[in-house]
Amino acid sequence: MSGWIVSSLTVALATLGGVFFLAGTLGLLRLPDFYSRAHAATKCDTVGAGAILLGLAIYVAPHPEALKIIVLLVLVLISSPTAGHALARAAHGTGLAPWTESQEGDE
């Protein structure tokens, strides 16, 4: 690919990843309970890290490091949602109730 296309795509994917990391961080800070915070953190981090790693893989594409980055991307895409699910399942197993609007005045 042409140099400016690769650079532009890399910057766009890195920016998209940063925006998703920011959204996940805001969700972690603003959402009311463990389940929604875990959802925001894991989903946004998965997409954010995926976009940044994809941008890096495109940037170094002809080199063997691109394959390593793609393997890392696949691992992140599998492990982050799985860890989020395991955390939510463990919290549900301990009896942690999800937030409802009726609990808003209780806290």
CSV table of N, CA and C in Angstrom, one decimal:
chain,number,residue,atom,x,y,z
A,1,MET,N,0.8,-1.2,0.0
A,1,MET,CA,0.0,0.0,0.0
A,1,MET,C,0.9,1.2,0.0
A,2,SER,N,0.3,2.3,-0.4
A,2,SER,CA,1.0,3.6,-0.4
A,2,SER,C,1.3,4.0,1.0
A,3,GLY,N,2.3,4.8,1.2
A,3,GLY,CA,2.8,5.2,2.5
A,3,GLY,C,1.7,6.1,3.2
A,4,TRP,N,1.1,7.0,2.5
A,4,TRP,CA,0.2,7.9,3.2
A,4,TRP,C,-1.1,7.1,3.5
A,5,ILE,N,-1.5,6.1,2.7
A,5,ILE,CA,-2.7,5.4,3.1
A,5,ILE,C,-2.4,4.6,4.3
A,6,VAL,N,-1.3,3.9,4.4
A,6,VAL,CA,-0.9,3.2,5.6
A,6,VAL,C,-0.8,4.0,6.8
A,7,SER,N,-0.2,5.2,6.7
A,7,SER,CA,-0.1,6.1,7.8
A,7,SER,C,-1.5,6.6,8.3
A,8,SER,N,-2.3,7.0,7.3
A,8,SER,CA,-3.6,7.5,7.6
A,8,SER,C,-4.5,6.4,8.3
A,9,LEU,N,-4.4,5.2,7.8
A,9,LEU,CA,-5.2,4.1,8.4
A,9,LEU,C,-4.7,3.8,9.8
A,10,THR,N,-3.4,3.8,10.0
A,10,THR,CA,-2.8,3.6,11.3
A,10,THR,C,-3.3,4.7,12.3
A,11,VAL,N,-3.2,5.9,11.9
A,11,VAL,CA,-3.6,7.0,12.8
A,11,VAL,C,-5.1,6.9,13.1
A,12,ALA,N,-5.9,6.6,12.0
A,12,ALA,CA,-7.4,6.5,12.2
A,12,ALA,C,-7.7,5.3,13.2
A,13,LEU,N,-7.0,4.2,13.1
A,13,LEU,CA,-7.3,3.1,14.0
A,13,LEU,C,-6.8,3.3,15.4
A,14,ALA,N,-5.7,4.0,15.5
A,14,ALA,CA,-5.2,4.3,16.8
A,14,ALA,C,-6.1,5.4,17.5
A,15,THR,N,-6.6,6.3,16.7
A,15,THR,CA,-7.5,7.3,17.3
A,15,THR,C,-8.8,6.6,17.7
A,16,LEU,N,-9.3,5.7,16.9
A,16,LEU,CA,-10.5,5.0,17.2
A,16,LEU,C,-10.3,4.2,18.5
A,17,GLY,N,-9.2,3.5,18.6
A,17,GLY,CA,-8.8,2.8,19.8
A,17,GLY,C,-8.8,3.7,21.0
A,18,GLY,N,-8.2,4.8,20.9
A,18,GLY,CA,-8.1,5.8,22.0
A,18,GLY,C,-9.5,6.2,22.4
A,19,VAL,N,-10.4,6.5,21.4
A,19,VAL,CA,-11.7,6.9,21.8
A,19,VAL,C,-12.5,5.8,22.5
A,20,PHE,N,-12.3,4.6,22.1
A,20,PHE,CA,-13.0,3.5,22.8
A,20,PHE,C,-12.4,3.3,24.2
A,21,PHE,N,-11.1,3.5,24.4
A,21,PHE,CA,-10.5,3.4,25.7
A,21,PHE,C,-11.1,4.5,26.6
A,22,LEU,N,-11.2,5.7,26.0
A,22,LEU,CA,-11.8,6.8,26.8
A,22,LEU,C,-13.3,6.5,27.2
A,23,ALA,N,-14.0,6.0,26.2
A,23,ALA,CA,-15.4,5.6,26.5
A,23,ALA,C,-15.5,4.5,27.6
A,24,GLY,N,-14.6,3.6,27.6
A,24,GLY,CA,-14.6,2.5,28.6
A,24,GLY,C,-14.2,3.1,30.0
A,25,THR,N,-13.3,4.0,30.0
A,25,THR,CA,-12.9,4.7,31.2
A,25,THR,C,-14.0,5.5,31.8
A,26,LEU,N,-14.7,6.2,31.0
A,26,LEU,CA,-15.8,7.0,31.4
A,26,LEU,C,-16.9,6.1,32.0
A,27,GLY,N,-17.2,5.0,31.3
A,27,GLY,CA,-18.1,4.0,31.7
A,27,GLY,C,-17.8,3.4,33.1
A,28,LEU,N,-16.5,3.1,33.2
A,28,LEU,CA,-16.0,2.6,34.5
A,28,LEU,C,-16.2,3.6,35.6
A,29,LEU,N,-16.1,4.9,35.3
A,29,LEU,CA,-16.2,5.9,36.4
A,29,LEU,C,-17.7,6.2,36.6
A,30,ARG,N,-18.5,6.2,35.6
A,30,ARG,CA,-19.9,6.8,35.7
A,30,ARG,C,-21.0,5.7,35.9
A,31,LEU,N,-20.8,4.5,35.5
A,31,LEU,CA,-21.9,3.6,35.6
A,31,LEU,C,-22.2,3.1,37.0
A,32,PRO,N,-23.4,2.7,37.3
A,32,PRO,CA,-23.8,2.5,38.7
A,32,PRO,C,-23.4,1.3,39.4
A,33,ASP,N,-23.2,0.2,38.7
A,33,ASP,CA,-22.9,-1.1,39.5
A,33,ASP,C,-21.8,-1.9,38.8
A,34,PHE,N,-21.4,-2.9,39.5
A,34,PHE,CA,-20.3,-3.8,39.0
A,34,PHE,C,-20.5,-4.3,37.6
A,35,TYR,N,-21.7,-4.8,37.3
A,35,TYR,CA,-22.0,-5.4,36.0
A,35,TYR,C,-21.8,-4.5,34.9
A,36,SER,N,-22.4,-3.3,35.0
A,36,SER,CA,-22.3,-2.4,33.9
A,36,SER,C,-20.9,-1.8,33.8
A,37,ARG,N,-20.2,-1.6,34.9
A,37,ARG,CA,-18.8,-1.2,34.8
A,37,ARG,C,-17.9,-2.2,34.2
A,38,ALA,N,-18.2,-3.5,34.5
A,38,ALA,CA,-17.4,-4.6,33.9
A,38,ALA,C,-17.7,-4.6,32.4
A,39,HIS,N,-18.9,-4.5,32.1
A,39,HIS,CA,-19.3,-4.5,30.6
A,39,HIS,C,-18.6,-3.3,29.9
A,40,ALA,N,-18.7,-2.1,30.4
A,40,ALA,CA,-18.0,-1.0,29.8
A,40,ALA,C,-16.5,-1.2,29.6
A,41,ALA,N,-15.9,-1.7,30.7
A,41,ALA,CA,-14.5,-1.8,30.7
A,41,ALA,C,-14.0,-2.9,29.7
A,42,THR,N,-14.7,-4.1,29.7
A,42,THR,CA,-14.2,-5.2,28.9
A,42,THR,C,-14.5,-5.0,27.4
A,43,LYS,N,-15.7,-4.5,27.1
A,43,LYS,CA,-16.1,-4.3,25.7
A,43,LYS,C,-15.3,-3.2,25.1
A,44,CYS,N,-15.2,-2.1,25.8
A,44,CYS,CA,-14.5,-0.9,25.2
A,44,CYS,C,-13.0,-1.2,25.1
A,45,ASP,N,-12.5,-1.9,26.1
A,45,ASP,CA,-11.0,-2.2,26.0
A,45,ASP,C,-10.7,-3.2,24.9
A,46,THR,N,-11.7,-4.1,24.7
A,46,THR,CA,-11.5,-5.1,23.6
A,46,THR,C,-11.4,-4.4,22.2
A,47,VAL,N,-12.4,-3.5,22.0
A,47,VAL,CA,-12.4,-2.8,20.7
A,47,VAL,C,-11.3,-1.8,20.6
A,48,GLY,N,-11.0,-1.2,21.7
A,48,GLY,CA,-9.9,-0.2,21.7
A,48,GLY,C,-8.6,-0.8,21.4
A,49,ALA,N,-8.3,-1.9,22.2
A,49,ALA,CA,-7.0,-2.6,22.0
A,49,ALA,C,-7.0,-3.3,20.6
A,50,GLY,N,-8.1,-3.8,20.2
A,50,GLY,CA,-8.2,-4.4,18.8
A,50,GLY,C,-7.9,-3.4,17.7
A,51,ALA,N,-8.5,-2.2,17.8
A,51,ALA,CA,-8.2,-1.2,16.8
A,51,ALA,C,-6.8,-0.7,16.8
A,52,ILE,N,-6.2,-0.5,18.0
A,52,ILE,CA,-4.8,-0.1,18.1
A,52,ILE,C,-3.9,-1.2,17.5
A,53,LEU,N,-4.1,-2.4,17.9
A,53,LEU,CA,-3.3,-3.5,17.4
A,53,LEU,C,-3.4,-3.7,15.9
A,54,LEU,N,-4.6,-3.6,15.4
A,54,LEU,CA,-4.8,-3.7,14.0
A,54,LEU,C,-4.1,-2.6,13.3
A,55,GLY,N,-4.1,-1.4,13.8
A,55,GLY,CA,-3.4,-0.3,13.2
A,55,GLY,C,-1.9,-0.5,13.2
A,56,LEU,N,-1.4,-1.1,14.3
A,56,LEU,CA,0.1,-1.4,14.4
A,56,LEU,C,0.4,-2.5,13.4
A,57,ALA,N,-0.5,-3.5,13.2
A,57,ALA,CA,-0.2,-4.6,12.3
A,57,ALA,C,-0.1,-4.1,10.9
A,58,ILE,N,-1.0,-3.2,10.5
A,58,ILE,CA,-1.0,-2.6,9.2
A,58,ILE,C,0.2,-1.8,9.0
A,59,TYR,N,0.6,-1.1,10.0
A,59,TYR,CA,1.8,-0.2,9.9
A,59,TYR,C,3.1,-1.0,9.6
A,60,VAL,N,3.2,-2.2,10.3
A,60,VAL,CA,4.4,-3.0,10.1
A,60,VAL,C,4.2,-4.2,9.2
A,61,ALA,N,3.2,-4.1,8.4
A,61,ALA,CA,2.7,-5.3,7.6
A,61,ALA,C,3.7,-6.1,6.9
A,62,PRO,N,4.7,-5.6,6.2
A,62,PRO,CA,5.6,-6.6,5.5
A,62,PRO,C,6.5,-7.4,6.4
A,63,HIS,N,6.7,-7.0,7.6
A,63,HIS,CA,7.6,-7.6,8.5
A,63,HIS,C,6.9,-8.7,9.3
A,64,PRO,N,7.7,-9.7,9.8
A,64,PRO,CA,7.1,-10.8,10.6
A,64,PRO,C,6.4,-10.3,11.9
A,65,GLU,N,6.8,-9.1,12.4
A,65,GLU,CA,6.2,-8.6,13.6
A,65,GLU,C,4.6,-8.4,13.4
A,66,ALA,N,4.2,-8.2,12.2
A,66,ALA,CA,2.8,-8.1,12.0
A,66,ALA,C,2.0,-9.3,12.3
A,67,LEU,N,2.6,-10.5,12.1
A,67,LEU,CA,1.9,-11.7,12.4
A,67,LEU,C,1.9,-11.9,14.0
A,68,LYS,N,2.9,-11.5,14.6
A,68,LYS,CA,2.9,-11.5,16.1
A,68,LYS,C,1.8,-10.6,16.7
A,69,ILE,N,1.7,-9.4,16.1
A,69,ILE,CA,0.6,-8.5,16.5
A,69,ILE,C,-0.7,-9.0,16.2
A,70,ILE,N,-0.9,-9.7,15.1
A,70,ILE,CA,-2.2,-10.3,14.8
A,70,ILE,C,-2.5,-11.4,15.8
A,71,VAL,N,-1.5,-12.2,16.2
A,71,VAL,CA,-1.8,-13.3,17.2
A,71,VAL,C,-2.1,-12.6,18.5
A,72,LEU,N,-1.5,-11.5,18.9
A,72,LEU,CA,-1.8,-10.8,20.1
A,72,LEU,C,-3.2,-10.2,20.0
A,73,LEU,N,-3.6,-9.7,18.9
A,73,LEU,CA,-5.0,-9.2,18.7
A,73,LEU,C,-6.0,-10.3,18.9
A,74,VAL,N,-5.7,-11.5,18.3
A,74,VAL,CA,-6.7,-12.6,18.5
A,74,VAL,C,-6.8,-13.0,20.0
A,75,LEU,N,-5.6,-13.0,20.7
A,75,LEU,CA,-5.6,-13.3,22.1
A,75,LEU,C,-6.4,-12.3,22.9
A,76,VAL,N,-6.3,-11.0,22.6
A,76,VAL,CA,-7.0,-10.0,23.3
A,76,VAL,C,-8.5,-10.1,23.0
A,77,LEU,N,-8.9,-10.4,21.7
A,77,LEU,CA,-10.3,-10.5,21.4
A,77,LEU,C,-10.9,-11.7,22.0
A,78,ILE,N,-10.2,-12.7,22.4
A,78,ILE,CA,-10.7,-13.9,23.1
A,78,ILE,C,-10.7,-13.7,24.6
A,79,SER,N,-9.6,-13.2,25.1
A,79,SER,CA,-9.4,-13.2,26.6
A,79,SER,C,-10.2,-12.1,27.3
A,80,SER,N,-10.3,-10.9,26.7
A,80,SER,CA,-11.0,-9.9,27.4
A,80,SER,C,-12.5,-10.1,27.7
A,81,PRO,N,-13.2,-10.5,26.6
A,81,PRO,CA,-14.6,-10.8,26.9
A,81,PRO,C,-14.8,-12.0,27.8
A,82,THR,N,-13.9,-13.0,27.7
A,82,THR,CA,-14.0,-14.2,28.5
A,82,THR,C,-13.8,-13.8,30.0
A,83,ALA,N,-12.8,-13.0,30.2
A,83,ALA,CA,-12.5,-12.5,31.6
A,83,ALA,C,-13.7,-11.7,32.1
A,84,GLY,N,-14.2,-10.8,31.3
A,84,GLY,CA,-15.4,-10.1,31.8
A,84,GLY,C,-16.6,-10.9,32.1
A,85,HIS,N,-16.8,-12.0,31.3
A,85,HIS,CA,-17.9,-12.9,31.6
A,85,HIS,C,-17.6,-13.7,32.8
A,86,ALA,N,-16.4,-14.1,33.0
A,86,ALA,CA,-16.0,-14.9,34.3
A,86,ALA,C,-16.2,-14.0,35.5
A,87,LEU,N,-15.8,-12.7,35.4
A,87,LEU,CA,-16.0,-11.8,36.5
A,87,LEU,C,-17.5,-11.6,36.9
A,88,ALA,N,-18.3,-11.4,35.8
A,88,ALA,CA,-19.7,-11.2,36.1
A,88,ALA,C,-20.4,-12.5,36.6
A,89,ARG,N,-20.0,-13.6,36.1
A,89,ARG,CA,-20.5,-14.8,36.6
A,89,ARG,C,-20.1,-15.1,38.0
A,90,ALA,N,-18.9,-14.8,38.4
A,90,ALA,CA,-18.5,-14.9,39.8
A,90,ALA,C,-19.2,-14.0,40.7
A,91,ALA,N,-19.4,-12.7,40.2
A,91,ALA,CA,-20.2,-11.8,41.0
A,91,ALA,C,-21.6,-12.2,41.2
A,92,HIS,N,-22.2,-12.7,40.1
A,92,HIS,CA,-23.6,-13.3,40.2
A,92,HIS,C,-23.7,-14.5,41.2
A,93,GLY,N,-22.6,-15.3,41.1
A,93,GLY,CA,-22.6,-16.5,42.0
A,93,GLY,C,-22.5,-16.1,43.5
A,94,THR,N,-21.9,-14.9,43.8
A,94,THR,CA,-21.8,-14.5,45.2
A,94,THR,C,-23.0,-13.8,45.6
A,95,GLY,N,-24.0,-13.6,44.7
A,95,GLY,CA,-25.2,-12.9,45.1
A,95,GLY,C,-25.3,-11.4,44.9
A,96,LEU,N,-24.3,-10.9,44.2
A,96,LEU,CA,-24.3,-9.4,44.0
A,96,LEU,C,-25.4,-9.1,43.0
A,97,ALA,N,-26.4,-8.3,43.5
A,97,ALA,CA,-27.5,-8.0,42.7
A,97,ALA,C,-27.2,-6.9,41.7
A,98,PRO,N,-27.8,-7.0,40.5
A,98,PRO,CA,-27.6,-5.9,39.5
A,98,PRO,C,-28.3,-4.6,40.0
A,99,TRP,N,-27.9,-3.5,39.6
A,99,TRP,CA,-28.5,-2.2,39.9
A,99,TRP,C,-29.8,-2.1,39.2
A,100,THR,N,-30.8,-1.6,39.9
A,100,THR,CA,-32.1,-1.2,39.3
A,100,THR,C,-32.4,0.2,39.6
A,101,GLU,N,-33.3,0.8,38.9
A,101,GLU,CA,-33.7,2.2,39.2
A,101,GLU,C,-34.3,2.4,40.6
A,102,SER,N,-34.9,1.3,41.1
A,102,SER,CA,-35.5,1.4,42.4
A,102,SER,C,-34.5,1.5,43.5
A,103,GLN,N,-33.2,1.1,43.3
A,103,GLN,CA,-32.2,1.2,44.3
A,103,GLN,C,-31.5,2.6,44.3
A,104,GLU,N,-31.8,3.4,43.3
A,104,GLU,CA,-31.1,4.7,43.2
A,104,GLU,C,-31.2,5.5,44.4
A,105,GLY,N,-32.4,5.6,45.1
A,105,GLY,CA,-32.5,6.4,46.3
A,105,GLY,C,-32.0,5.7,47.5
A,106,ASP,N,-31.7,4.4,47.5
A,106,ASP,CA,-31.2,3.7,48.7
A,106,ASP,C,-29.8,4.0,49.0
A,107,GLU,N,-29.0,4.4,48.1
A,107,GLU,CA,-27.6,4.6,48.3
A,107,GLU,C,-27.3,6.0,48.9
